[in-house]
mmCIF file of C-alpha atoms in Angstrom:
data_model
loop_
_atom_site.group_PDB
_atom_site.id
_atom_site.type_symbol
_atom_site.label_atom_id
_atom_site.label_comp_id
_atom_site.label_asym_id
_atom_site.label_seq_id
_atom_site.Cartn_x
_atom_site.Cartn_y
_atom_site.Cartn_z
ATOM 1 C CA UNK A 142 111.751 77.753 96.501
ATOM 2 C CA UNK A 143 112.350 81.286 96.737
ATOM 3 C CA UNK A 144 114.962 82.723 98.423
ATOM 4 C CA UNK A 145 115.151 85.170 101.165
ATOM 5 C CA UNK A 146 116.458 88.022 99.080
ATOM 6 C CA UNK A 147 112.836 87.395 96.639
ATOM 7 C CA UNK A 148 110.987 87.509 99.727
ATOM 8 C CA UNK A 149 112.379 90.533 100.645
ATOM 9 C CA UNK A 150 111.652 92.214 97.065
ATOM 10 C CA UNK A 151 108.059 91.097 97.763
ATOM 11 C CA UNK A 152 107.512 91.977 101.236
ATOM 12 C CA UNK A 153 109.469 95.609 100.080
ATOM 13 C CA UNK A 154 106.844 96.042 97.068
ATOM 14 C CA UNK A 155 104.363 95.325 99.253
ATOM 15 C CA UNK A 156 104.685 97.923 102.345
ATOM 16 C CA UNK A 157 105.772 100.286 99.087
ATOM 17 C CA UNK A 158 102.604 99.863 97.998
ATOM 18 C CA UNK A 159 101.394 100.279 101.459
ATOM 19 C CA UNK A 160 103.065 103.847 101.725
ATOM 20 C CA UNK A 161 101.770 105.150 98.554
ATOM 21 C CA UNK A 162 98.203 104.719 99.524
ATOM 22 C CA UNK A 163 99.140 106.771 102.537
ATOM 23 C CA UNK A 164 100.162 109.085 100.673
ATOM 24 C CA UNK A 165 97.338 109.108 98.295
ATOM 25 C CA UNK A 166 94.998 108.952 101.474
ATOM 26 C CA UNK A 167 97.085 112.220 102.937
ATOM 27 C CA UNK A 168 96.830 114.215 99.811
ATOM 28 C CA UNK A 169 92.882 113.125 99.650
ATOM 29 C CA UNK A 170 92.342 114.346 103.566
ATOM 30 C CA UNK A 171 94.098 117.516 102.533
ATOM 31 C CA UNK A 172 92.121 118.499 99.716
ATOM 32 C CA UNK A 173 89.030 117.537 101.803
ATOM 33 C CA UNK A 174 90.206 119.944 104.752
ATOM 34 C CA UNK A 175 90.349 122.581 101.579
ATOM 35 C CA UNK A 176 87.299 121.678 100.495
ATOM 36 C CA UNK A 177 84.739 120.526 103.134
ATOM 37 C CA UNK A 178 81.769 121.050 101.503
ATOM 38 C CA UNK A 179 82.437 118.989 99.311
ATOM 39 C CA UNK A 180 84.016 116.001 101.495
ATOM 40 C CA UNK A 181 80.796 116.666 103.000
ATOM 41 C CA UNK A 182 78.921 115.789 99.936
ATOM 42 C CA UNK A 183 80.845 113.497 99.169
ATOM 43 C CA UNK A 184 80.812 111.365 102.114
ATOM 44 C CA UNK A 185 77.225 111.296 102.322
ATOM 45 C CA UNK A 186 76.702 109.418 98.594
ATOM 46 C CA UNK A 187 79.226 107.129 99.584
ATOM 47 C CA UNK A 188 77.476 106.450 102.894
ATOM 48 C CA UNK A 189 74.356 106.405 100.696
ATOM 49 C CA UNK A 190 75.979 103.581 98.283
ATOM 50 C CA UNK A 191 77.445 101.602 101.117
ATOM 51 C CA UNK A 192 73.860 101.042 102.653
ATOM 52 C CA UNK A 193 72.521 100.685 98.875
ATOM 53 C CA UNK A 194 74.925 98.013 98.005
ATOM 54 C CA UNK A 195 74.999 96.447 101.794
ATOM 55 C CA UNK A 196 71.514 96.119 101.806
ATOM 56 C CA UNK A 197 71.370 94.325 98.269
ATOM 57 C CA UNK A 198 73.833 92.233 99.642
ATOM 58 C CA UNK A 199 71.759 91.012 102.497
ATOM 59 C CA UNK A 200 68.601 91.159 100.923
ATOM 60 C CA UNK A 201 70.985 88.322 98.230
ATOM 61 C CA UNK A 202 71.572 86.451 101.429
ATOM 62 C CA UNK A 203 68.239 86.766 103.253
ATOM 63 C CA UNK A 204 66.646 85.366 99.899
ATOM 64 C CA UNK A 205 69.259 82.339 99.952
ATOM 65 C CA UNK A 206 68.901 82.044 103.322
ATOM 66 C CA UNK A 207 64.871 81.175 103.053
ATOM 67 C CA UNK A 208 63.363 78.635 105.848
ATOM 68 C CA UNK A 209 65.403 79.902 108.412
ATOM 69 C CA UNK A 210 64.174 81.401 111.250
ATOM 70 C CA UNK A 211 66.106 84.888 110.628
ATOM 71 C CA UNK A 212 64.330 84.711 106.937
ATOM 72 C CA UNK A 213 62.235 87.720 107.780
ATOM 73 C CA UNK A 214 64.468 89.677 110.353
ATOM 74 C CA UNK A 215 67.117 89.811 107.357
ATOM 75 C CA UNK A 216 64.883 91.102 104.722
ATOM 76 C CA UNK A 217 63.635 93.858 107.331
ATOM 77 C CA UNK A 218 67.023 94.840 108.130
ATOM 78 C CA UNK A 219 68.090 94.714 104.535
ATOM 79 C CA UNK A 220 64.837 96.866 103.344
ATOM 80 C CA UNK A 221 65.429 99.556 105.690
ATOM 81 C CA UNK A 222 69.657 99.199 104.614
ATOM 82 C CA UNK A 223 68.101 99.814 101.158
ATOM 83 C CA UNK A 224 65.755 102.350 101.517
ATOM 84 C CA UNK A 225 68.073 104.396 104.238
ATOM 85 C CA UNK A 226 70.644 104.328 101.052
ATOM 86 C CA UNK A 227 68.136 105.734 99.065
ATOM 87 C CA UNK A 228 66.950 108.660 101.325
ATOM 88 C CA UNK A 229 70.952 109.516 101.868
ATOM 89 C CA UNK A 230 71.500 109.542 98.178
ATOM 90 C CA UNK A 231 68.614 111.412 97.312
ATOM 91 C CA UNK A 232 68.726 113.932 99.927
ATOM 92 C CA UNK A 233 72.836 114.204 100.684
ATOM 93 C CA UNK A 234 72.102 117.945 102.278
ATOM 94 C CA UNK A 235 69.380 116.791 104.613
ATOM 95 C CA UNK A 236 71.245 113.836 106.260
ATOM 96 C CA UNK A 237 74.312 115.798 106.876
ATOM 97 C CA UNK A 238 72.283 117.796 108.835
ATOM 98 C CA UNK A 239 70.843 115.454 110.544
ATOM 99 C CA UNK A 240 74.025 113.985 111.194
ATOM 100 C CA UNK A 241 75.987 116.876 111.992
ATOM 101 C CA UNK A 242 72.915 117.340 114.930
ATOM 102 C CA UNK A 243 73.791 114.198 115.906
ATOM 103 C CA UNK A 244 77.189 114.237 116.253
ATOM 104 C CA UNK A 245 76.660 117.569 118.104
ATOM 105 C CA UNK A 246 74.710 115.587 120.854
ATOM 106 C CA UNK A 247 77.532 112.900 121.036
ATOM 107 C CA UNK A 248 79.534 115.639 121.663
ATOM 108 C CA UNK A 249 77.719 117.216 124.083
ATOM 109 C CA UNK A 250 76.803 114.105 126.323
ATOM 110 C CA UNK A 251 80.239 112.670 126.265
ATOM 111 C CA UNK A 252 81.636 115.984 127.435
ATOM 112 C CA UNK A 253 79.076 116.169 130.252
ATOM 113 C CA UNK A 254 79.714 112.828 131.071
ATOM 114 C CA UNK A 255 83.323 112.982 131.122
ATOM 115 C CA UNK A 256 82.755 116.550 133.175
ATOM 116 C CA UNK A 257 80.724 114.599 135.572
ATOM 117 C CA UNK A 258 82.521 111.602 135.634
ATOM 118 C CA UNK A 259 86.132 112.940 136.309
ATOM 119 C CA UNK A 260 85.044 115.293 139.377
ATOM 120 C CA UNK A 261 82.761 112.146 140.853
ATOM 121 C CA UNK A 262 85.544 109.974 140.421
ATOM 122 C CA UNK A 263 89.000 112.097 141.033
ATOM 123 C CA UNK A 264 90.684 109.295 139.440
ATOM 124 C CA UNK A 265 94.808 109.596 138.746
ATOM 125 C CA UNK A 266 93.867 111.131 135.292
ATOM 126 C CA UNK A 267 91.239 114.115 136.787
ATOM 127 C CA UNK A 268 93.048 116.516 134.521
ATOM 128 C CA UNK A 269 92.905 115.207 131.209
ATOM 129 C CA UNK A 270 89.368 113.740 131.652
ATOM 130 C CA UNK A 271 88.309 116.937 132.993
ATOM 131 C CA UNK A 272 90.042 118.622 130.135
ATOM 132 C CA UNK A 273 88.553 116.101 127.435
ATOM 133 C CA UNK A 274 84.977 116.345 128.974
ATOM 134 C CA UNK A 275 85.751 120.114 128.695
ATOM 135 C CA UNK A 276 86.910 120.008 124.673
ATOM 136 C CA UNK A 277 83.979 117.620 123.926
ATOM 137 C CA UNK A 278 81.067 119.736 125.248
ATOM 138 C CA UNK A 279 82.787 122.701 124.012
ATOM 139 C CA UNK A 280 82.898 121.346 120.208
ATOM 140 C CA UNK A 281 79.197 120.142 121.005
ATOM 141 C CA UNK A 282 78.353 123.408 121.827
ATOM 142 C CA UNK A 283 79.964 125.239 118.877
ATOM 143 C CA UNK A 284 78.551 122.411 116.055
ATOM 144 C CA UNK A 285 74.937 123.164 117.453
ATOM 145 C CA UNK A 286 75.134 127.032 117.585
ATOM 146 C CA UNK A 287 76.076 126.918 114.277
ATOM 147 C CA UNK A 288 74.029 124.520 113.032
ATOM 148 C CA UNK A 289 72.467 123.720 110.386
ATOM 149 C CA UNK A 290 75.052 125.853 108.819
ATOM 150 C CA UNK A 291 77.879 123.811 110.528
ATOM 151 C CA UNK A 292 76.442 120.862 108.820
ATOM 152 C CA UNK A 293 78.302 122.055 105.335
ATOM 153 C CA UNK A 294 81.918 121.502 107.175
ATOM 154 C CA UNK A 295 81.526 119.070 110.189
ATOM 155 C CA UNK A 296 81.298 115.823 108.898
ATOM 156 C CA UNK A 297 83.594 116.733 105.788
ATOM 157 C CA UNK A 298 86.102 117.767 107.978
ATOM 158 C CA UNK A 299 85.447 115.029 110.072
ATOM 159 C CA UNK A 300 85.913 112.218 106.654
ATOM 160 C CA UNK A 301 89.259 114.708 105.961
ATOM 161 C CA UNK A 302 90.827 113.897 109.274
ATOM 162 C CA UNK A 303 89.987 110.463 109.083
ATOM 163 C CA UNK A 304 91.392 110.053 105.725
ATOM 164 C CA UNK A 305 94.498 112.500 106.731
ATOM 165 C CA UNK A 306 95.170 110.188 109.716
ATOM 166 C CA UNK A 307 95.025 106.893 108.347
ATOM 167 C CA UNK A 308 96.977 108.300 105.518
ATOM 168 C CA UNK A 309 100.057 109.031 108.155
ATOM 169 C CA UNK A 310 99.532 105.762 109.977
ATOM 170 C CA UNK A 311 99.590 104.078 106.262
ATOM 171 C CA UNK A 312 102.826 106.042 105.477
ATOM 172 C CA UNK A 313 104.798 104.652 108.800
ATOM 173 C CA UNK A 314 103.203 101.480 108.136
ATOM 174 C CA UNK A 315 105.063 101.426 104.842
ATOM 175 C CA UNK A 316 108.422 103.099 105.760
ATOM 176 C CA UNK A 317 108.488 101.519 109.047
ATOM 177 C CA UNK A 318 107.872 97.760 107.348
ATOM 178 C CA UNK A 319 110.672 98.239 104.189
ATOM 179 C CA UNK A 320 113.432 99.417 107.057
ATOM 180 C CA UNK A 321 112.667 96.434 109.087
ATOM 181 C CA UNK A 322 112.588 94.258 106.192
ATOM 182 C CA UNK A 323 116.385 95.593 104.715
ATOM 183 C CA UNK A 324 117.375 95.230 108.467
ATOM 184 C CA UNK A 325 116.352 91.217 108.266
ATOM 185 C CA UNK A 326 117.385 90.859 104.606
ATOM 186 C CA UNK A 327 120.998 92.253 105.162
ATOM 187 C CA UNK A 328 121.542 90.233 108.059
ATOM 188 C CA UNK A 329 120.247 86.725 106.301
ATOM 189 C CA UNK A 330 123.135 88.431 103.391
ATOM 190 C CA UNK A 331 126.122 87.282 105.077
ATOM 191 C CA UNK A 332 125.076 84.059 106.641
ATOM 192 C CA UNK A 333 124.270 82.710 102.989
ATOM 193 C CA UNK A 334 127.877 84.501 101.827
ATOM 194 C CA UNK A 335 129.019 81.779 104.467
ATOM 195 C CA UNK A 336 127.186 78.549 102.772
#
């Protein structure tokens, strides 16, 4: 059986581990944020390969699955997984576009909403609802006057922050899990100095 103090190593290697994918993840959003054409790019053919690979996947399972009722629902939905994969590979430039437009519109509806919403309402948080509706139609506004220019750096920068983000939450993850652990393993120390 292993002992507490093995345990620890393990669990320590582990949230290591844990930490420097963070910090691979930061360095990775940081470049991207450099460069965010290409995290634009970039995140389009691997948005392309995930619906590629997820519709071979349930096209696999849609095939084992024949008989069933959902036979022909799941080779639809994994045909148009497929050929949506294709079109995004193919065409990386045109799907950020139509993406970035998109995402513009989000933008731009969840601000009004929010707008709307927080002076209907008048709830405890008017300001900061008002504020975000505010910031939200504002970036909608500014991705769709500059689009379909905007499209080069939108969703890059977009794939950056994400990466950037759960880079930092990987890093506390991993700092914050190897203090707690030396915290537990020095305490469990002196109780087996006592057996």
């Amino acid at each position: 059986m292993a002992g507490p103090t093995t345990e620890g190593k393990k669990l320590n290697r582990s949230f290591g581990g844990l930490a420097l994918l963070g910090i691979l993840l930061v360095i990775a959003g940081l470049v991207g944020l450099v460069y965010t054409g290409v995290a634009t790019l970039t995140s389009m053919i691997l948005f392309g390969w995930l619906l590629l690979i997820g519709g071979l996947a349930g096209l696999l399972h849609a095939i084992q699955a024949r008989g069933t009722p959902y036979f022909w629902l799941g080779v639809v939905v994994a045909a148009l997984n497929i050929a949506a994969g294709v079109v995004v590979i193919r065409h990386p430039h045109g799907t950020a576009e139509a993406l970035t437009m998109f995402a513009a519109l989000l933008f731009l509806t969840g601000g009004v909403f929010r707008l709307v919403g927080s002076v209907v309402v008048r709830g405890p948080q008017f300001g900061w609802t008002l504020l975000q509706g505010a910031f939200g139609l504002l970036l909608g506004l500014l991705v769709l006057f500059d689009w379909p220019h905007s499209s080069l750096y939108v969703l890059g920068c977009f794939f950056s922050l994400a990466l950037l983000f759960d880079g930092l939450g990987l890093i506390s993850i991993g700092i914050g899990g190897r203090r707690i652990v030396s915290l537990v393993t020095d305490q469990m120390a002196p109780e087996e100095d006592e057996k």
